[in-house]
Amino acid sequence: MTVHELTTRLAQGGELIQVSLPCQVVQLRTLRARNGNPYIELEFTDGTASQRVRVWHDHPAYPECRELEEGGFIFLQGVLRRTPWGLSGEELKVRPLTPDEVEELLAGPPDRHVFQEKAYQKVVEFIGKVTDPRLRKLGLSFLEEHGAQFRRAPAAREYHHAYRGGLLEHVAQMLEAASALEPVYPNVNWDLVRVGILFHDSGKLWEHSCGARTLASHSTRVGELLGHIPIGIELVNRLWRDLSHSPEFSLPGEPPAEDVRQHLLHLIASHHGQREFGSPVTPKTPEAWVLHYLDNLDAKLAMLKAAYEETVADLRGIYERRPPLEGRPVEPLPRYRST
Amino acid sequence: MTVHELTTRLAQGGELIQVSLPCQVVQLRTLRARNGNPYIELEFTDGTASQRVRVWHDHPAYPECRELEEGGFIFLQGVLRRTPWGLSGEELKVRPLTPDEVEELLAGPPDRHVFQEKAYQKVVEFIGKVTDPRLRKLGLSFLEEHGAQFRRAPAAREYHHAYRGGLLEHVAQMLEAASALEPVYPNVNWDLVRVGILFHDSGKLWEHSCGARTLASHSTRVGELLGHIPIGIELVNRLWRDLSHSPEFSLPGEPPAEDVRQHLLHLIASHHGQREFGSPVTPKTPEAWVLHYLDNLDAKLAMLKAAYEETVADLRGIYERRPPLEGRPVEPLPRYRST
Amino acid sequence: MTVHELTTRLAQGGELIQVSLPCQVVQLRTLRARNGNPYIELEFTDGTASQRVRVWHDHPAYPECRELEEGGFIFLQGVLRRTPWGLSGEELKVRPLTPDEVEELLAGPPDRHVFQEKAYQKVVEFIGKVTDPRLRKLGLSFLEEHGAQFRRAPAAREYHHAYRGGLLEHVAQMLEAASALEPVYPNVNWDLVRVGILFHDSGKLWEHSCGARTLASHSTRVGELLGHIPIGIELVNRLWRDLSHSPEFSLPGEPPAEDVRQHLLHLIASHHGQREFGSPVTPKTPEAWVLHYLDNLDAKLAMLKAAYEETVADLRGIYERRPPLEGRPVEPLPRYRST
Amino acid sequence: MTVHELTTRLAQGGELIQVSLPCQVVQLRTLRARNGNPYIELEFTDGTASQRVRVWHDHPAYPECRELEEGGFIFLQGVLRRTPWGLSGEELKVRPLTPDEVEELLAGPPDRHVFQEKAYQKVVEFIGKVTDPRLRKLGLSFLEEHGAQFRRAPAAREYHHAYRGGLLEHVAQMLEAASALEPVYPNVNWDLVRVGILFHDSGKLWEHSCGARTLASHSTRVGELLGHIPIGIELVNRLWRDLSHSPEFSLPGEPPAEDVRQHLLHLIASHHGQREFGSPVTPKTPEAWVLHYLDNLDAKLAMLKAAYEETVADLRGIYERRPPLEGRPVEPLPRYRST
Amino acid sequence: MTVHELTTRLAQGGELIQVSLPCQVVQLRTLRARNGNPYIELEFTDGTASQRVRVWHDHPAYPECRELEEGGFIFLQGVLRRTPWGLSGEELKVRPLTPDEVEELLAGPPDRHVFQEKAYQKVVEFIGKVTDPRLRKLGLSFLEEHGAQFRRAPAAREYHHAYRGGLLEHVAQMLEAASALEPVYPNVNWDLVRVGILFHDSGKLWEHSCGARTLASHSTRVGELLGHIPIGIELVNRLWRDLSHSPEFSLPGEPPAEDVRQHLLHLIASHHGQREFGSPVTPKTPEAWVLHYLDNLDAKLAMLKAAYEETVADLRGIYERRPPLEGRPVEPLPRYRST
Amino acid sequence: MTVHELTTRLAQGGELIQVSLPCQVVQLRTLRARNGNPYIELEFTDGTASQRVRVWHDHPAYPECRELEEGGFIFLQGVLRRTPWGLSGEELKVRPLTPDEVEELLAGPPDRHVFQEKAYQKVVEFIGKVTDPRLRKLGLSFLEEHGAQFRRAPAAREYHHAYRGGLLEHVAQMLEAASALEPVYPNVNWDLVRVGILFHDSGKLWEHSCGARTLASHSTRVGELLGHIPIGIELVNRLWRDLSHSPEFSLPGEPPAEDVRQHLLHLIASHHGQREFGSPVTPKTPEAWVLHYLDNLDAKLAMLKAAYEETVADLRGIYERRPPLEGRPVEPLPRYRST
C-alpha cells in the first residue's frame, strides 16, 4: 500500500482503514490536549503523497513513536480512523525498516519505478534525436550531470505531479505530445521545443530540495529568493559555457550558437505565459507558445486526475474544488459503448 | 495576385506596387480634400484580405470609380503607391469582372481553394470516424445543413484566420492536432473533443455575416446581442432536438444521450477558458481543457504567422506589435543545418 | 419557530435556545470523538434556512437520531446550546412529523406562504399586462408550465434570497420596482424589461435542484456544466419555438418576432453586467442596463437585510463582514422622529 | 439651431450643413498648413455641445475670424463641410452677438431653459418635502447659496450630461426615480437618499469651472488635486457647521445630528461603488447602495441616449463604441404596435 | 514582561511560558466545553500587543477571573501553556492592579515610553522648523490640540505599527527620512512634505478609537463610514478655518494660502498612491510621490520587522507568510564581518 | 542648443524656432506627398532627445538632405516651424560635422558631460566604500569592464532618464538617497543595497543598444527575448564566477559568499516590486524593498520633471497626461518666501 492509495481511500469515504505502509518520518511533534495529556502528531510520506496521524498518549504505540526521529524510516501497520480532526491511530504498530526495506522504499513503488524508468528512457531517446548538435549535447549533458536529481524531483509542491519523479513524468509526457504534434505543425522548430521542454522547469531541482535519501521536499532559500525560472536560466548558461569548447559546439552549422542560446532561454523565461504568473517576458516566438500550451495542457490534465482521485464527488458527479483549478471538476463523460 | 499578397508586399516595404487584382467593392466614399477637390476612397477585398485606395479627382480612372457600387465586382490593374495616408492610385485601370471571373473570384484563389477542399474532406472524415452514433450524426448533420456557410466563414474578424474559409482551416488543423494527441492521452474522450472542435466556434456563422456572394464580412445584430457562444449552444440544441428521433439516437448504448449533450454544450460554453474572455463557465472536464488549449495553440500560431507576413521587422528581427498579441514577435530560430 | 428565526436568535447572542421546529433532515453523519465515542451531526432545514446540531452518544435522543434518514421529516423540540464548535443538543426530543405536519412544512411558514402567494399573484398580473402578445404569451406559458418549480426555487445558494421561494420574491420585487420607474423613464421598452425580469434567473430552476418534496437544494450537473445564463437562454428558445405557431405569434404587429426574441435573450445574457461575472456579453441596450441595475439593487438590499438579521453587530453598530458584500455593513440611520 | 443639433446632424451623415448658430469662442488658434499658408482653428460652444471648424486664409471670413477673442460671443452663419480632418468653413459669415443675443445665449435654448426650469422646481420641491429638519435645511441652504452655479454645471466633462445644466437634469431625474421607488422599498431612509442625491456630485461645481458668463467648462486645479468626492464632503461639512446653530438644528428629535451628518457623508464618499472608481469607501448601508444604483442607472441611460444621437449606426442598427460604455450600443427594440 | 515579548516567545517556539504581566481586559467571555463545563476566554493587552488565554472551570484562578470586567486592569502571573487551540492557563494568578500600577501601565513600558517621548520631541522640532508660517502654525496647532491622542494612536489595526504610539513612531521615522533626503532632492518643497507626513494618517485618530484610559483599539462608526483619508481632510479644513485669522496667516508671503491648503489636502488624499487602495486621486505632484514612497518604505520595513519577530522561520530562514506582505519573508543577509 | 532644449521650447508653445544643432541622423525616409512630390523625413538626435523634421522637395536644403546617411553626423542650422503634422524646415542649412565636432557631440553637452562625470565619480566612490570585499570587488569590476557602456546607457527608452547617460544619473542619485537614509534605517544592510542599486538595471546595457559612436538606442533581440532582469542576473553570475578565485573572495569573513550572491540576485530579480511588472519574484527582504522604493521614487520624480519641461500646461497649471504617469501632473507648490 502507498500513501497515495491511502489518500484515495480517504477520498472515497473510508473511515477505518487498514494500513501496511513503509514510509519516512517528515515531522514529529509532541503536543498536549486540553486535559494536559500529551499526544504525538506524526507526518509521514513514501514519496507518493504525505499524511498526518495522531497517536494518543494512552495508545500502545505511543512509547515507540516518541523514539522516532525526523527522517527516520518506519513501517506503519494497523488501523487508522478518520476523525473530524484528521487521522487517529486505532490499532497501530510501528517499527524501523530494515536496510533492504529502506532501499526498496527509496526506489519507489515497483510499478511507479518501472513507469518512471521507461519515462526516463523516453526522455533520453527524444533528446538524443535532436538534430542541432549544440542543443542535443546540452540536453544530454544535463541528464548526465543531474539525471539522478531530475528523476527524484516533484513537478510542484502542491498543484500537480507533486510526488517523487513527478517532474520526470511531466517532461516525458510533454515530449510525447510534442512529437505527436510535429507533423501537424511542421514549420515549428521542434529541436528547440524539445530541449525547451527538458529545461523549462529544471530550476525546480534547486527551488525545492529533493535529496537522494529524503522523500519529503521543502522550499529552499534560493528558490524563495529567485524562483525556478531564473535558476533554470542560470543552469543553462552554466552548461552552455562549460560546453562551449566541446566538439559539438565547433561544427560548422547554422544558426549561430548565440542565437540558439537566446531562443532557448526565452522558452524558459516565458513558459508561464503571462508576467503575473512569474514570467519576466511573454512568449514571442512560435516555439515559446507551443511549450507554454503543452505545459499547461499536461498540468491541467494531471490536476484533474488528482482531483478525481483525491477529493470527494457528490451524487451528481460534482467534485470538491481543488485549487488552483477555478471551478469544481465534473465527472468526465465515459466513452461510448453500445449495450 | 491576391490582396493578401499585396498586404505582404506592403509589409516588406514596397512603395510602388504593380497590381492585377480581381476583387469586390466593400465600401465606396466620395470625400473632399482641403482645397475642395473630391476624391474617392475605395475599400476592396478578394476574401484573403482587404485594403483601401484613394483615387484623386484628376486621375484618369476617377470617372469609372464614381460609377462603382458597393458589392460590385471589379478588376483593378496598374500601380498603387504607398503614402503616409494609405494607398494612392498611380496608374490605375478599373473594369467590371466578367461573369466567369466573378465565379472564379467567389471560389477563391485556386491554391487556397484546393487547400480548403482538402481541409473540408479531412473534417468530414474525422467526424465520420466518431464512434458515438449521436455525436457522429450531429456533426454530419451540421456539415450537411450548414457546410457551405461553414466553408465561407472567417475564424475571426481581425485576430486570426480572418479570411474566407479561415474557420474551416482552423477547425481542420485542430482536428489533426487532436488526432495526434489521442495516443498520448488515451483516457480523454476524443469523440467528445472532436465534435466539440467542430462546434466550438459554430456560432460565428451567425455572429458575422458571410454571404454566398459577398466576400466581406461584418458583425450581425444577433452577434452583438448574444456573442458566438450562446449562438453555438442554440445551434446544437436545435440540431439535437431535430435529430432526437433519428435511428442513431435510438440505438442502445451508454452513456445516456442527455449526458452527452450536456458535456458537448460545456465544451462550447467553456472554450474561452476564463469568464473575462466571455465564457459563462470555466472548463471543468479534461475534454474542455483539451479543446481550450488546442484552440489557443492554433490561434496563437496563426497570429504569429500573420504578424511575420504582414508587419515589418527591424534589422534585428523584431516585428511590430500586433494586437491581441501582447509583446512584439521575434523572428523564429531557423532549423539547424550543417554548413 | 423557523430555522431562520433560530439563526437570527443566534446572531443576537443567544446561548441556550428553546426550539420547537418542524424540519427535514438534510444530512446525517455519525462521527467519533477523540475518545472513540460516537456522536451524530444532523443538518436540518425548513426551507427558510439550515443549521447543524451535534447529538452526543450519551444524550437520551441519540437512539432516535440514529434511526433518522436523509430526507426524513422530523420535529425537533427542546434546548440547543451554542458552543464554539456549533450547536449542541441539550434537552432534545425528536419525533417524525405526521402527514399533516409534513404538508404544512412543505407549504412553508404561513406568513411567508401568504406573502409568496401574493408575490406570485403580482407576477402573474404584471406579466398579464404586457402589451406585446408574443412576450405576454411567453411569460404566461412559463408560469403555467414551470410555475410550481418557480415558486420553490431559491434565488441563490448562498448570497441573497437563499431560501425556498426566494427567487419568486426577488422577481416580484423587481417587477414592482420596474413599474414604479416606468413613468420616470418613459422611453424604455418596459414590456421587454418585465419579461426579461421574469426570465433573467429562470435558468436557476435547473442550476440548483428544488424538488417538490425536498426543502434543501444542491447544485446540479447541468448547472455546473453550463451555468444559469445558458440554461435560461435554452428555456426561452424552447418555449419560443413551441409557441411560434400559437395565435399570439401570428397577429400582425411590429417589431418582428425574431427581433423581440434576440432582445429578450440579450437581457438574459447580459444581466450580470460584466464578463468577469459570467455574462458572455455586456449590456448594449437601455433595457439591458435597467434590468442589470434593478437586479443588483434588489440583491444588495436583500444581502444587507440578511446581514443585519444574521450576523452580530458590535456596540458601535458595525456588523460582521458577510461575503460577497465587500465591507462591513453599518447599522442604517433610523428615520427622523421628533421627540 | 444648437451645436448639439449640429453634432447629431453630423452623426447622421450630413456632409454640407447649413448653420445659423449663436455661440461663444472657446479657443482660437492660428496654425499653418504645409505650404506655409495660415488658417484658423476655431472651437465654439453654446452650452449644448462644442465643435471645431477650420477657416482657411483665403476664406472671406478669415479677416473677421482673426479679430475674434476667446470668450467672445459670435454668430456663425453659412455652410460647414465635413472633411476627414474635421469641419471646414465653406460659406461662412461671422459677426458679434448683440447684447440681447448674448443674454439669450447664456439663458440657453428656450426648450432646454423651460425644461431645466421645471427640473429645478422639482428639486426644490423634493428637498422641501424632506422630513428631517436638519437635512431639509441643509439642502435648501445649498440651493439658496449655490443654486445659480448648480444650474449651470454639467454632470461630467465627457461621459454623460456633459452640457450646461446637465447636473441639474441628472439630479432631478434621480430624485424622481427615488420617489418612485419609495413605496417599493419602504424601509429605506428616503430623506437621507434624497439629500444624498442632491449632494452626491455637488463637488463638481468646483471640480470643473462653470462661470456665469462662460459656456465652456474646464478642469480646475482643486478638481485635479482632490476630485469631486472630497470637495463635496468639504461643502457639506462647511454648510453643516454654518447651520449648526440654526433653529432647525435645535429641535428635539432623533436620530442625533452627528449621526445624520456621518451617514450623509458616507453617501457622498461611497457613491462610485468601488474604490477603483475613486470612492474612498464602499457602500455599507442600504441608502448608499440605492444612491449608487440610481446614479449609475441614470448615467448609463444618458450615455446610451447620447450614443444613439451622436454616433453612426450601421445598416444593422449597431452603433459605434463610445467610451466609457464597453461594447457597441445596439438600436433598442421599439415598443409593440399592432399593424 | 510585555505582551509583545510574550508573542515573540511564542513565535520562537516556547510551549510553557512564565508570565508576569500587567495588562487590561479587552474581552471576557464565558463559554462551555462539550461536556458542559464552563471556561473563560480572556483577551488582554498592554498596548504593545494582545493575546487570549483560556481558564478552565477547575483552575484555581477561575473564580477570580469570573469577577473581572472588560476594561479592568489586572496583573497576570504564572505559567501559560501553548496548545493547538491557543493559550491555556497552567498556574495562573490574577489580581487587580494598584492605582500606581495602572498609571504605569497606561504610560507604557519605560523604554518604549522614552523612545516615544523622543519621537514626539523630534516631531515637534521638525514641524517647528517648517519655514512657511501657515504650515508651521497648522502643524503645531494640531500637536497642541490633539497631541495626547496622537501619541496614543496605533498606525494600523493589524498591518504595521499596530500598537499604542505606533502612529507617532511611524510619523517620526518618516520625518527623519524626509530630512535625510532633502539635500538629495533639493527641488522638492520639503515644508509641504513635512506637514503632509504629520497629517497623512491623522484621520486614524478617529478611524480607530484610542481612548486615554483604554489600551485596546477598535473601529469606529465614522471610520467605517468615511475612512481615514476624508477624516484627515476634514481635520485640516477645520484647523485651517480656525487659524485663518491668526497672525501667521496674515503675513505677506507667497504662495497664497489657498494654494498651500489645496496642495496639502492633495498629499493626504493621494497618499495611498492608487485608487484601488482607497485614494480618491492619484499623486500628481513631486511632494505627493515623495510622501507616498516614504510611507510605504517605512510601513514595509515595519511589517518585515514584525514578521521576523512574530512568526516562525524554518531551518532555511524562510518565515511564514504574513498578510498583507505577498510572499514569505526571508532572513536578511547579515552585515559583513571579517573572521 | 540641444534637442532637449528644442523639445522644451516646443512645449512652451514656440512656433518658429531658431536652431543651431549638432546631431546624428537616426532615420532618413523619402516619402511622397499627395501631389506626388517627394519630401524627406529626417529623425535626428544628440543624445539628449530626438525629433523629426520634414524637408520638402522645393526646399534649398533638399539636395543635401538626400545625400545624408543614417548614422551620419550633421549640423542643422536655421528655422524650424511647428505644424500640426510635426516640424517643418523653414530656412534650413545642413552640413557634415567636422571630426572635432563629432567628438564633441559624442562627449555630450559640456554641462551634462561635467554633471555625468561627477555622477560617475560618485558611483565609483560609493562602491569603493562598500565594506564587504566580495560586493566591492564585484561592483568595481563591473565599472572597470563595462564602465564606458554604462556611462552611455539611457535608463529607459521612453519613460524616464531616456537619454545618453540617463542610467548613470539614475544610479548615482539612488546611491545618494541610499546614503542619506542609512542613519535613519541603521539595521538595513546598506552594502547590499548599494551594490544592488549599481546592478539593478545593468541588464539594460544589453536590453537596448548603446554603441560608442551611436547616439540613438533601440531594442535588441536579447532584450526582447529575456528582458533586462534575467540579463542583469546573468551578468552578475558571470562576474561572480570570474572573480571567485580573486583574493577578495578568499578572505575569511561572514556571511558566506553564496549567501551574498543569492541576496544580490534577489534584489535584481524583485526590483519591479510586483510580478505583473516583470519581476519573477516579489521583494522578501528589507533590502529588496528599500531598493524597490528608491528606484520608484527617483523614476517618478524624473518623469514629473520631464512632464513639466516637455508638455504644455493650461492656465491653471494642469499639464498634459504623459504615460506611464496615471493622472495629469499639476504645477508644484513653490517654496515659501515672504514678500
CSV table of N, CA and C in Angstrom, one decimal, chain A residues 221-227 229-230 233-234 237-238 241 258-263 265-266 269-270 275-282 284-285, chain F residues 221-227 229-230 233-234 237-238 241 258-263 265-266 269-270 275-282 284-285:
chain,number,residue,atom,x,y,z
A,221,ARG,N,16.0,28.3,0.2
A,221,ARG,CA,16.2,29.7,0.2
A,221,ARG,C,16.4,30.3,-1.2
A,222,VAL,N,17.2,29.6,-2.0
A,222,VAL,CA,17.5,30.2,-3.3
A,222,VAL,C,16.2,30.1,-4.1
A,223,GLY,N,15.3,29.1,-3.8
A,223,GLY,CA,14.0,29.1,-4.5
A,223,GLY,C,13.1,30.2,-4.2
A,224,GLU,N,13.1,30.6,-2.9
A,224,GLU,CA,12.3,31.7,-2.4
A,224,GLU,C,12.9,33.0,-3.0
A,225,LEU,N,14.2,33.2,-3.1
A,225,LEU,CA,14.8,34.4,-3.5
A,225,LEU,C,14.8,34.6,-5.0
A,226,LEU,N,14.8,33.6,-5.8
A,226,LEU,CA,14.8,33.7,-7.2
A,226,LEU,C,13.7,33.1,-8.0
A,227,GLY,N,13.2,32.0,-7.5
A,227,GLY,CA,12.1,31.3,-8.3
A,227,GLY,C,12.8,30.4,-9.3
A,229,ILE,N,12.4,30.0,-12.5
A,229,ILE,CA,12.8,30.5,-13.9
A,229,ILE,C,14.2,31.1,-13.9
A,230,PRO,N,14.6,32.0,-13.1
A,230,PRO,CA,16.0,32.5,-13.1
A,230,PRO,C,17.0,31.4,-12.8
A,233,ILE,N,17.5,29.4,-15.9
A,233,ILE,CA,18.3,30.2,-16.9
A,233,ILE,C,19.8,30.1,-16.5
A,234,GLU,N,20.0,30.2,-15.2
A,234,GLU,CA,21.4,30.2,-14.8
A,234,GLU,C,22.0,28.8,-15.1
A,237,ASN,N,22.9,28.6,-18.8
A,237,ASN,CA,24.0,29.5,-19.0
A,237,ASN,C,25.3,28.8,-18.6
A,238,ARG,N,25.3,28.1,-17.4
A,238,ARG,CA,26.5,27.5,-16.9
A,238,ARG,C,26.9,26.3,-17.8
A,241,ARG,N,28.3,27.5,-21.2
A,241,ARG,CA,29.7,27.9,-21.1
A,241,ARG,C,30.6,26.7,-20.9
A,258,GLU,N,24.9,31.5,-30.5
A,258,GLU,CA,24.4,32.5,-29.6
A,258,GLU,C,22.9,32.7,-29.8
A,259,ASP,N,22.5,32.6,-31.1
A,259,ASP,CA,21.1,32.7,-31.4
A,259,ASP,C,20.3,31.6,-30.7
A,260,VAL,N,20.9,30.4,-30.8
A,260,VAL,CA,20.2,29.2,-30.2
A,260,VAL,C,20.1,29.4,-28.7
A,261,ARG,N,21.1,29.9,-28.1
A,261,ARG,CA,21.1,30.1,-26.6
A,261,ARG,C,20.0,31.1,-26.2
A,262,GLN,N,19.9,32.2,-26.9
A,262,GLN,CA,18.9,33.2,-26.6
A,262,GLN,C,17.5,32.7,-26.8
A,263,HIS,N,17.3,31.9,-27.8
A,263,HIS,CA,15.9,31.4,-28.0
A,263,HIS,C,15.6,30.4,-27.0
A,265,LEU,N,16.8,30.2,-23.9
A,265,LEU,CA,16.5,31.0,-22.6
A,265,LEU,C,15.1,31.6,-22.7
A,266,HIS,N,14.7,32.1,-23.9
A,266,HIS,CA,13.4,32.7,-24.0
A,266,HIS,C,12.3,31.7,-23.7
A,269,ALA,N,12.2,31.5,-19.9
A,269,ALA,CA,11.8,32.7,-19.3
A,269,ALA,C,10.3,33.0,-19.5
A,270,SER,N,9.7,32.5,-20.7
A,270,SER,CA,8.3,32.9,-21.0
A,270,SER,C,7.3,31.8,-20.7
A,275,ARG,N,3.1,37.7,-17.4
A,275,ARG,CA,4.0,38.2,-16.3
A,275,ARG,C,3.4,38.0,-14.9
A,276,GLU,N,2.1,38.1,-14.8
A,276,GLU,CA,1.5,38.0,-13.5
A,276,GLU,C,1.7,36.5,-12.9
A,277,PHE,N,2.0,35.6,-13.8
A,277,PHE,CA,2.3,34.2,-13.3
A,277,PHE,C,3.8,34.0,-13.2
A,278,GLY,N,4.6,35.1,-13.2
A,278,GLY,CA,6.0,35.0,-12.9
A,278,GLY,C,7.0,34.9,-14.0
A,279,SER,N,6.5,35.0,-15.3
A,279,SER,CA,7.4,35.1,-16.4
A,279,SER,C,7.9,36.5,-16.6
A,280,PRO,N,9.2,36.7,-16.6
A,280,PRO,CA,9.6,38.1,-16.9
A,280,PRO,C,9.3,38.6,-18.3
A,281,VAL,N,9.2,37.7,-19.2
A,281,VAL,CA,8.7,38.1,-20.6
A,281,VAL,C,7.6,37.2,-21.0
A,282,THR,N,6.8,37.7,-22.0
A,282,THR,CA,5.7,36.9,-22.5
A,282,THR,C,6.2,36.2,-23.8
A,284,LYS,N,7.1,35.1,-27.4
A,284,LYS,CA,7.3,36.0,-28.6
A,284,LYS,C,7.7,35.2,-29.8
A,285,THR,N,7.7,33.9,-29.7
A,285,THR,CA,8.0,33.0,-30.9
A,285,THR,C,7.1,31.8,-30.9
F,221,ARG,N,17.6,42.1,-29.8
F,221,ARG,CA,16.9,40.8,-29.8
F,221,ARG,C,16.9,40.2,-28.4
F,222,VAL,N,18.1,40.2,-27.8
F,222,VAL,CA,18.2,39.5,-26.5
F,222,VAL,C,17.4,40.3,-25.5
F,223,GLY,N,17.2,41.6,-25.6
F,223,GLY,CA,16.4,42.4,-24.8
F,223,GLY,C,14.9,41.9,-24.9
F,224,GLU,N,14.5,41.7,-26.1
F,224,GLU,CA,13.1,41.3,-26.4
F,224,GLU,C,12.9,39.9,-25.8
F,225,LEU,N,13.9,39.0,-26.0
F,225,LEU,CA,13.7,37.6,-25.6
F,225,LEU,C,13.8,37.4,-24.1
F,226,LEU,N,14.5,38.2,-23.4
F,226,LEU,CA,14.8,37.9,-22.0
F,226,LEU,C,14.3,39.1,-21.1
F,227,GLY,N,14.5,40.3,-21.5
F,227,GLY,CA,14.2,41.4,-20.6
F,227,GLY,C,15.4,41.7,-19.8
F,229,ILE,N,15.9,42.0,-16.6
F,229,ILE,CA,16.2,41.4,-15.3
F,229,ILE,C,17.0,40.1,-15.4
F,230,PRO,N,16.6,39.1,-16.3
F,230,PRO,CA,17.4,38.0,-16.5
F,230,PRO,C,18.8,38.3,-17.0
F,233,ILE,N,20.9,39.4,-14.1
F,233,ILE,CA,21.2,38.3,-13.3
F,233,ILE,C,22.4,37.5,-13.9
F,234,GLU,N,22.3,37.3,-15.2
F,234,GLU,CA,23.4,36.6,-15.9
F,234,GLU,C,24.7,37.3,-15.8
F,237,ASN,N,26.1,36.7,-12.4
F,237,ASN,CA,26.6,35.4,-12.3
F,237,ASN,C,28.0,35.2,-13.0
F,238,ARG,N,28.1,35.8,-14.2
F,238,ARG,CA,29.3,35.7,-14.9
F,238,ARG,C,30.5,36.4,-14.1
F,241,ARG,N,31.5,34.4,-11.0
F,241,ARG,CA,32.3,33.2,-11.3
F,241,ARG,C,33.8,33.6,-11.7
F,258,GLU,N,28.2,32.6,-1.0
F,258,GLU,CA,27.0,32.1,-1.8
F,258,GLU,C,25.7,32.8,-1.2
F,259,ASP,N,25.7,33.0,0.1
F,259,ASP,CA,24.5,33.8,0.6
F,259,ASP,C,24.5,35.2,0.0
F,260,VAL,N,25.6,35.8,-0.1
F,260,VAL,CA,25.7,37.2,-0.6
F,260,VAL,C,25.2,37.2,-2.1
F,261,ARG,N,25.7,36.2,-2.8
F,261,ARG,CA,25.3,36.2,-4.2
F,261,ARG,C,23.8,36.0,-4.4
F,262,GLN,N,23.2,35.1,-3.6
F,262,GLN,CA,21.7,34.9,-3.7
F,262,GLN,C,20.9,36.1,-3.3
F,263,HIS,N,21.4,36.8,-2.3
F,263,HIS,CA,20.6,38.0,-1.8
F,263,HIS,C,20.8,39.1,-2.9
F,265,LEU,N,21.2,38.7,-6.1
F,265,LEU,CA,20.4,38.4,-7.3
F,265,LEU,C,18.9,38.6,-6.9
F,266,HIS,N,18.5,38.4,-5.7
F,266,HIS,CA,17.1,38.7,-5.3
F,266,HIS,C,16.8,40.1,-5.5
F,269,ALA,N,16.2,40.6,-9.2
F,269,ALA,CA,15.0,39.9,-9.6
F,269,ALA,C,13.7,40.6,-9.1
F,270,SER,N,13.7,41.1,-7.9
F,270,SER,CA,12.5,41.6,-7.4
F,270,SER,C,12.3,43.1,-7.5
F,275,ARG,N,4.9,41.0,-9.7
F,275,ARG,CA,5.1,40.1,-10.9
F,275,ARG,C,4.5,40.7,-12.1
F,276,GLU,N,3.4,41.4,-12.0
F,276,GLU,CA,2.8,41.9,-13.3
F,276,GLU,C,3.7,43.0,-13.9
F,277,PHE,N,4.7,43.5,-13.2
F,277,PHE,CA,5.6,44.5,-13.8
F,277,PHE,C,6.9,43.8,-14.2
F,278,GLY,N,6.9,42.5,-14.2
F,278,GLY,CA,8.0,41.8,-14.8
F,278,GLY,C,9.0,41.2,-13.8
F,279,SER,N,8.8,41.3,-12.5
F,279,SER,CA,9.7,40.7,-11.6
F,279,SER,C,9.3,39.2,-11.4
F,280,PRO,N,10.2,38.3,-11.6
F,280,PRO,CA,9.8,36.9,-11.3
F,280,PRO,C,9.5,36.6,-9.9
F,281,VAL,N,10.0,37.3,-8.9
F,281,VAL,CA,9.7,37.2,-7.5
F,281,VAL,C,9.4,38.6,-6.9
F,282,THR,N,8.6,38.6,-5.8
F,282,THR,CA,8.4,39.9,-5.1
F,282,THR,C,9.4,40.0,-4.1
F,284,LYS,N,11.4,40.1,-0.7
F,284,LYS,CA,11.2,39.3,0.5
F,284,LYS,C,12.2,39.7,1.6
F,285,THR,N,13.0,40.7,1.4
F,285,THR,CA,13.9,41.1,2.4
F,285,THR,C,13.9,42.7,2.5
